[in-house]
């Protein structure tokens, strides 16, 4: 539907609703409730659905959304007619598209979250609701006589202002190397005048800005995407190709085609992959940067971009998962890059998988979706194999360089020296690489210096007082931190238990410890340590990445921050310090898949340009199926096997999973509630209720946790079953909690 048609629809809707029996206006508030409240319309008549209004609520005034139950089954709180209150005002913000409302209803129903909490995600930029204050600057008054008293500073300022731009006073002062007093003086003298700075506009990407020549294989994929984009209706395409095969280049064509049709595009990336590299490639292809949407933006910027998305001025939006909830009036394509990435699952308040919800959004809005990955999720593979998704494969790297040669280092026979973490073979390879002037990358998915600290005298281990977790030493900050709750204390110099001094010992490596070993072994090398706790912001992260790209670094040591989306042209060697990390997560059906994806992604960083790269994986389990698949490069065999396991175990996508997580302040209460909840499960032949069991991380932030896992065949409406079940559970008292996680990703 075009924007105009949609608008018409909305207007018609509001016109037909002005009859007496529908005179009340249902308003949804962004709080944890599933119902709307009725209000009397404001004097000017009832607002259209999706309009933002302010209403009295209790003794407060709140912003709500006009929300007629679009799918016909929303609940409504009946209000005593004598107590009815009127809507205060209709805010001067474009109403949300009906599609956004329908999407929110869908998510609420699917995730069993209160509709109000999903609506909250549609209202994520608070600044939208604040009146925009125009910013003022100064500009030259053409033809004004020069002030009687000219100084060199005044001269400089006037020369800069001669271009007639409107600049903030401070900006002009800085450029002219003078004080803002000088600028004020020029205003008084009538040479400069104050003026409102025009609002920033989103640049228009040009689909024809750069013409790319594709290889035959790429061209086939491009043609398939053209036809999907031109058809314009719902379809899902899995773009499956090794890193460096040109997936980005190829899906940019679908973006171009959609832009040419005048529709909006959303590109979703894991937050960490939003690198300057991606943005500059976009710019090279389309002549300007895309609109970015992520957590690092300032509030006022978010407000502006939200409105630009709503008006359609923002043509291409690149963002992490929350970008899915912007009020697009005419979304014509969604691309999800690194579709397998765990970062698309949100585990907070509304538990949703943004990749899956993007597919839902595309279905509701009838537009195509492209999922891109070098290591697609098993779910997407299955959908591709059954023909639900179109499968496009880019088999080789564009540069022609072969994938790196991957070798296992069996830690049982090739041990590092005592107190060291790098085996001799890996160290030799690093020395060679350094001598050739190329880069090495060491990967260890563990922040900090050491994962465990214990007392050599009495064996006491330092544990978080609020969580089931060891405290992790962060030597650079000289503290011990809990990675679950953020609890932190200075590294003690004596044992808290036996009182011995100098006996506290770090056990095992984190990236900081590996960095220490590397700087001892290669004192002349330039080292970069990439770990989320050491790099405070996306901006700084981009700087570090830039430095690495330009070759200012010899050895990179990093956590999974380095695994995603970067292209380091001079990187030739990858060493995986602990290949087994991640395989041991017993309850997690995706542990094997995840480890495979991560190892594949990281080893794939080596040798992306001219020379074939090398990768070494240090492991105790070289014969483990995941390791064997990585070493042999036989991805398809691995996927076949994973699919068989999923099928046999009725695991996703062959079965549906949901987790119920009970948490309480004390252990007995948590267990009691969990047992009671499990006991109330309605009998159902095909549904398995597993547990309750104490969660693997039994305590987080001082809250005791128990889990119930529910397993059902695909055909069963699991949500319906859960709703029936939950309606049998009496309301929990105090701050005892029961959370529902549909399609859980974490089993901890
Ligand atoms: P992927 O997204 O699959 O990792 P990219 O799209 O990043 O692959 O491509 C890898 C590199 O090869 C990039 O530097 C890209 O610009 C280049 N490249 C890929 N295809 C082409 C092409 N047809 N013409 C020119 N450069 C290409
Ligand atoms: Zn903790």
PDB file of C-alpha atoms in Angstrom, residues 448-606:
ATOM      1  CA  UNK A 448      39.451  -9.831  31.756  1.00  0.00           C
ATOM      2  CA  UNK A 449      42.726 -11.290  33.000  1.00  0.00           C
ATOM      3  CA  UNK A 450      41.683 -14.542  34.609  1.00  0.00           C
ATOM      4  CA  UNK A 451      38.299 -16.231  34.988  1.00  0.00           C
ATOM      5  CA  UNK A 452      39.029 -17.505  38.475  1.00  0.00           C
ATOM      6  CA  UNK A 453      41.071 -16.354  41.438  1.00  0.00           C
ATOM      7  CA  UNK A 454      41.853 -18.719  44.299  1.00  0.00           C
ATOM      8  CA  UNK A 455      43.965 -18.856  47.447  1.00  0.00           C
ATOM      9  CA  UNK A 456      46.970 -21.136  47.140  1.00  0.00           C
ATOM     10  CA  UNK A 457      47.019 -21.686  50.894  1.00  0.00           C
ATOM     11  CA  UNK A 458      43.419 -22.712  51.638  1.00  0.00           C
ATOM     12  CA  UNK A 459      41.828 -23.188  48.199  1.00  0.00           C
ATOM     13  CA  UNK A 460      39.216 -20.477  48.758  1.00  0.00           C
ATOM     14  CA  UNK A 461      37.728 -19.301  45.449  1.00  0.00           C
ATOM     15  CA  UNK A 462      36.482 -15.775  44.939  1.00  0.00           C
ATOM     16  CA  UNK A 463      32.804 -15.901  44.094  1.00  0.00           C
ATOM     17  CA  UNK A 464      30.224 -13.193  43.466  1.00  0.00           C
ATOM     18  CA  UNK A 465      28.139 -12.708  46.599  1.00  0.00           C
ATOM     19  CA  UNK A 466      24.999 -12.192  44.465  1.00  0.00           C
ATOM     20  CA  UNK A 467      25.426 -14.660  41.599  1.00  0.00           C
ATOM     21  CA  UNK A 468      26.501 -18.208  40.899  1.00  0.00           C
ATOM     22  CA  UNK A 469      29.702 -17.060  39.243  1.00  0.00           C
ATOM     23  CA  UNK A 470      33.414 -16.683  39.856  1.00  0.00           C
ATOM     24  CA  UNK A 471      34.751 -13.165  40.033  1.00  0.00           C
ATOM     25  CA  UNK A 472      36.821 -12.328  36.995  1.00  0.00           C
ATOM     26  CA  UNK A 473      40.071 -10.485  37.479  1.00  0.00           C
ATOM     27  CA  UNK A 474      40.466  -7.330  35.406  1.00  0.00           C
ATOM     28  CA  UNK A 475      44.088  -6.458  35.926  1.00  0.00           C
ATOM     29  CA  UNK A 476      44.090  -3.193  33.971  1.00  0.00           C
ATOM     30  CA  UNK A 477      41.387  -1.859  36.252  1.00  0.00           C
ATOM     31  CA  UNK A 478      42.874  -3.665  39.244  1.00  0.00           C
ATOM     32  CA  UNK A 479      39.480  -5.098  40.172  1.00  0.00           C
ATOM     33  CA  UNK A 480      37.535  -8.316  40.357  1.00  0.00           C
ATOM     34  CA  UNK A 481      34.209  -8.158  38.528  1.00  0.00           C
ATOM     35  CA  UNK A 482      31.115 -10.286  38.245  1.00  0.00           C
ATOM     36  CA  UNK A 483      30.113 -10.585  34.575  1.00  0.00           C
ATOM     37  CA  UNK A 484      26.472 -11.176  35.484  1.00  0.00           C
ATOM     38  CA  UNK A 485      25.589  -8.388  37.862  1.00  0.00           C
ATOM     39  CA  UNK A 486      28.511  -5.979  37.679  1.00  0.00           C
ATOM     40  CA  UNK A 487      29.532  -6.531  41.327  1.00  0.00           C
ATOM     41  CA  UNK A 488      33.114  -5.383  41.706  1.00  0.00           C
ATOM     42  CA  UNK A 489      35.818  -5.166  44.349  1.00  0.00           C
ATOM     43  CA  UNK A 490      39.520  -4.253  44.389  1.00  0.00           C
ATOM     44  CA  UNK A 491      41.860  -7.228  44.051  1.00  0.00           C
ATOM     45  CA  UNK A 492      42.541  -8.222  47.687  1.00  0.00           C
ATOM     46  CA  UNK A 493      46.162  -8.726  48.798  1.00  0.00           C
ATOM     47  CA  UNK A 494      45.263 -11.352  51.336  1.00  0.00           C
ATOM     48  CA  UNK A 495      42.819 -14.252  51.417  1.00  0.00           C
ATOM     49  CA  UNK A 496      39.428 -13.289  52.815  1.00  0.00           C
ATOM     50  CA  UNK A 497      39.117 -16.741  54.354  1.00  0.00           C
ATOM     51  CA  UNK A 498      42.474 -17.811  55.812  1.00  0.00           C
ATOM     52  CA  UNK A 499      44.047 -14.368  55.976  1.00  0.00           C
ATOM     53  CA  UNK A 500      47.326 -15.439  54.315  1.00  0.00           C
ATOM     54  CA  UNK A 501      49.027 -12.667  52.410  1.00  0.00           C
ATOM     55  CA  UNK A 502      50.146 -12.894  48.793  1.00  0.00           C
ATOM     56  CA  UNK A 503      48.495 -16.243  48.148  1.00  0.00           C
ATOM     57  CA  UNK A 504      45.727 -15.148  45.772  1.00  0.00           C
ATOM     58  CA  UNK A 505      46.433 -16.709  42.378  1.00  0.00           C
ATOM     59  CA  UNK A 506      44.905 -16.108  38.959  1.00  0.00           C
ATOM     60  CA  UNK A 507      43.741 -19.297  37.206  1.00  0.00           C
ATOM     61  CA  UNK A 508      43.235 -19.614  33.481  1.00  0.00           C
ATOM     62  CA  UNK A 509      43.489 -16.979  30.811  1.00  0.00           C
ATOM     63  CA  UNK A 510      41.360 -14.037  29.757  1.00  0.00           C
ATOM     64  CA  UNK A 511      42.305 -11.738  26.893  1.00  0.00           C
ATOM     65  CA  UNK A 512      44.282  -9.444  29.202  1.00  0.00           C
ATOM     66  CA  UNK A 513      46.500 -12.322  30.257  1.00  0.00           C
ATOM     67  CA  UNK A 514      47.061 -13.387  26.662  1.00  0.00           C
ATOM     68  CA  UNK A 515      47.992  -9.778  25.862  1.00  0.00           C
ATOM     69  CA  UNK A 516      50.503  -9.870  28.698  1.00  0.00           C
ATOM     70  CA  UNK A 517      52.108 -13.015  27.301  1.00  0.00           C
ATOM     71  CA  UNK A 518      52.210 -11.533  23.800  1.00  0.00           C
ATOM     72  CA  UNK A 519      53.892  -8.330  24.926  1.00  0.00           C
ATOM     73  CA  UNK A 520      56.503 -10.351  26.816  1.00  0.00           C
ATOM     74  CA  UNK A 521      57.178 -12.553  23.803  1.00  0.00           C
ATOM     75  CA  UNK A 522      57.043  -9.812  21.175  1.00  0.00           C
ATOM     76  CA  UNK A 523      58.107  -6.635  22.978  1.00  0.00           C
ATOM     77  CA  UNK A 524      58.604  -4.765  19.704  1.00  0.00           C
ATOM     78  CA  UNK A 525      55.155  -5.601  18.266  1.00  0.00           C
ATOM     79  CA  UNK A 526      52.289  -3.093  18.234  1.00  0.00           C
ATOM     80  CA  UNK A 527      49.417  -4.736  20.075  1.00  0.00           C
ATOM     81  CA  UNK A 528      45.711  -3.914  20.120  1.00  0.00           C
ATOM     82  CA  UNK A 529      43.475  -5.437  22.763  1.00  0.00           C
ATOM     83  CA  UNK A 530      39.783  -5.471  21.834  1.00  0.00           C
ATOM     84  CA  UNK A 531      37.365  -6.275  24.596  1.00  0.00           C
ATOM     85  CA  UNK A 532      34.030  -4.609  25.199  1.00  0.00           C
ATOM     86  CA  UNK A 533      34.923  -3.599  28.757  1.00  0.00           C
ATOM     87  CA  UNK A 534      38.078  -1.815  27.597  1.00  0.00           C
ATOM     88  CA  UNK A 535      36.452   0.091  24.752  1.00  0.00           C
ATOM     89  CA  UNK A 536      33.827   2.389  26.155  1.00  0.00           C
ATOM     90  CA  UNK A 537      31.877   3.409  23.057  1.00  0.00           C
ATOM     91  CA  UNK A 538      31.023   2.587  19.484  1.00  0.00           C
ATOM     92  CA  UNK A 539      32.926   5.682  18.373  1.00  0.00           C
ATOM     93  CA  UNK A 540      36.117   4.565  20.071  1.00  0.00           C
ATOM     94  CA  UNK A 541      35.629   1.074  18.794  1.00  0.00           C
ATOM     95  CA  UNK A 542      35.482   2.473  15.270  1.00  0.00           C
ATOM     96  CA  UNK A 543      38.756   4.297  15.842  1.00  0.00           C
ATOM     97  CA  UNK A 544      40.547   1.162  16.974  1.00  0.00           C
ATOM     98  CA  UNK A 545      39.169  -0.764  13.999  1.00  0.00           C
ATOM     99  CA  UNK A 546      40.366   1.984  11.652  1.00  0.00           C
ATOM    100  CA  UNK A 547      43.851   1.774  13.122  1.00  0.00           C
ATOM    101  CA  UNK A 548      43.940  -1.951  12.559  1.00  0.00           C
ATOM    102  CA  UNK A 549      42.690  -1.557   8.993  1.00  0.00           C
ATOM    103  CA  UNK A 550      45.391   0.938   8.181  1.00  0.00           C
ATOM    104  CA  UNK A 551      48.056  -1.491   9.365  1.00  0.00           C
ATOM    105  CA  UNK A 552      49.074   0.374  12.521  1.00  0.00           C
ATOM    106  CA  UNK A 553      48.809  -2.812  14.543  1.00  0.00           C
ATOM    107  CA  UNK A 554      50.808  -6.032  14.381  1.00  0.00           C
ATOM    108  CA  UNK A 555      48.960  -8.281  16.781  1.00  0.00           C
ATOM    109  CA  UNK A 556      45.279  -8.051  17.654  1.00  0.00           C
ATOM    110  CA  UNK A 557      43.940  -9.808  20.702  1.00  0.00           C
ATOM    111  CA  UNK A 558      40.209  -9.867  21.131  1.00  0.00           C
ATOM    112  CA  UNK A 559      36.950 -11.331  22.299  1.00  0.00           C
ATOM    113  CA  UNK A 560      34.013 -11.868  19.957  1.00  0.00           C
ATOM    114  CA  UNK A 561      34.099  -8.177  19.270  1.00  0.00           C
ATOM    115  CA  UNK A 562      36.667  -8.968  16.574  1.00  0.00           C
ATOM    116  CA  UNK A 563      34.707 -11.832  15.061  1.00  0.00           C
ATOM    117  CA  UNK A 564      32.056  -9.811  13.317  1.00  0.00           C
ATOM    118  CA  UNK A 565      31.937  -7.992  10.057  1.00  0.00           C
ATOM    119  CA  UNK A 566      35.443  -6.556   9.903  1.00  0.00           C
ATOM    120  CA  UNK A 567      37.720  -6.775   6.970  1.00  0.00           C
ATOM    121  CA  UNK A 568      41.389  -6.432   7.896  1.00  0.00           C
ATOM    122  CA  UNK A 569      43.330  -6.544   4.631  1.00  0.00           C
ATOM    123  CA  UNK A 570      46.719  -7.260   6.181  1.00  0.00           C
ATOM    124  CA  UNK A 571      45.603  -9.977   8.575  1.00  0.00           C
ATOM    125  CA  UNK A 572      47.146 -13.296   7.728  1.00  0.00           C
ATOM    126  CA  UNK A 573      47.208 -15.464  10.831  1.00  0.00           C
ATOM    127  CA  UNK A 574      44.455 -16.319  13.288  1.00  0.00           C
ATOM    128  CA  UNK A 575      45.064 -18.210  16.520  1.00  0.00           C
ATOM    129  CA  UNK A 576      42.142 -19.505  18.554  1.00  0.00           C
ATOM    130  CA  UNK A 577      43.464 -19.672  22.097  1.00  0.00           C
ATOM    131  CA  UNK A 578      40.728 -21.962  23.426  1.00  0.00           C
ATOM    132  CA  UNK A 579      38.673 -23.652  20.714  1.00  0.00           C
ATOM    133  CA  UNK A 580      36.725 -25.722  23.240  1.00  0.00           C
ATOM    134  CA  UNK A 581      35.200 -22.782  25.041  1.00  0.00           C
ATOM    135  CA  UNK A 582      31.491 -22.850  24.329  1.00  0.00           C
ATOM    136  CA  UNK A 583      31.238 -26.549  23.504  1.00  0.00           C
ATOM    137  CA  UNK A 584      30.597 -27.553  27.071  1.00  0.00           C
ATOM    138  CA  UNK A 585      27.245 -25.769  27.454  1.00  0.00           C
ATOM    139  CA  UNK A 586      25.243 -28.900  28.092  1.00  0.00           C
ATOM    140  CA  UNK A 587      21.637 -27.696  28.073  1.00  0.00           C
ATOM    141  CA  UNK A 588      21.982 -25.431  25.066  1.00  0.00           C
ATOM    142  CA  UNK A 589      20.875 -27.167  21.849  1.00  0.00           C
ATOM    143  CA  UNK A 590      22.640 -24.475  19.848  1.00  0.00           C
ATOM    144  CA  UNK A 591      26.062 -24.815  21.537  1.00  0.00           C
ATOM    145  CA  UNK A 592      27.559 -26.805  18.653  1.00  0.00           C
ATOM    146  CA  UNK A 593      26.127 -24.527  16.014  1.00  0.00           C
ATOM    147  CA  UNK A 594      27.320 -21.431  17.850  1.00  0.00           C
ATOM    148  CA  UNK A 595      30.848 -22.697  18.292  1.00  0.00           C
ATOM    149  CA  UNK A 596      30.964 -23.650  14.631  1.00  0.00           C
ATOM    150  CA  UNK A 597      29.760 -20.202  13.583  1.00  0.00           C
ATOM    151  CA  UNK A 598      32.162 -18.379  15.835  1.00  0.00           C
ATOM    152  CA  UNK A 599      35.211 -20.446  14.862  1.00  0.00           C
ATOM    153  CA  UNK A 600      34.292 -20.156  11.198  1.00  0.00           C
ATOM    154  CA  UNK A 601      33.843 -16.396  11.431  1.00  0.00           C
ATOM    155  CA  UNK A 602      37.054 -15.809  13.320  1.00  0.00           C
ATOM    156  CA  UNK A 603      39.255 -18.090  11.238  1.00  0.00           C
ATOM    157  CA  UNK A 604      37.703 -16.472   8.148  1.00  0.00           C
ATOM    158  CA  UNK A 605      39.346 -13.165   9.115  1.00  0.00           C
ATOM    159  CA  UNK A 606      42.691 -14.530   7.907  1.00  0.00           C
TER     160      UNK A 606
END
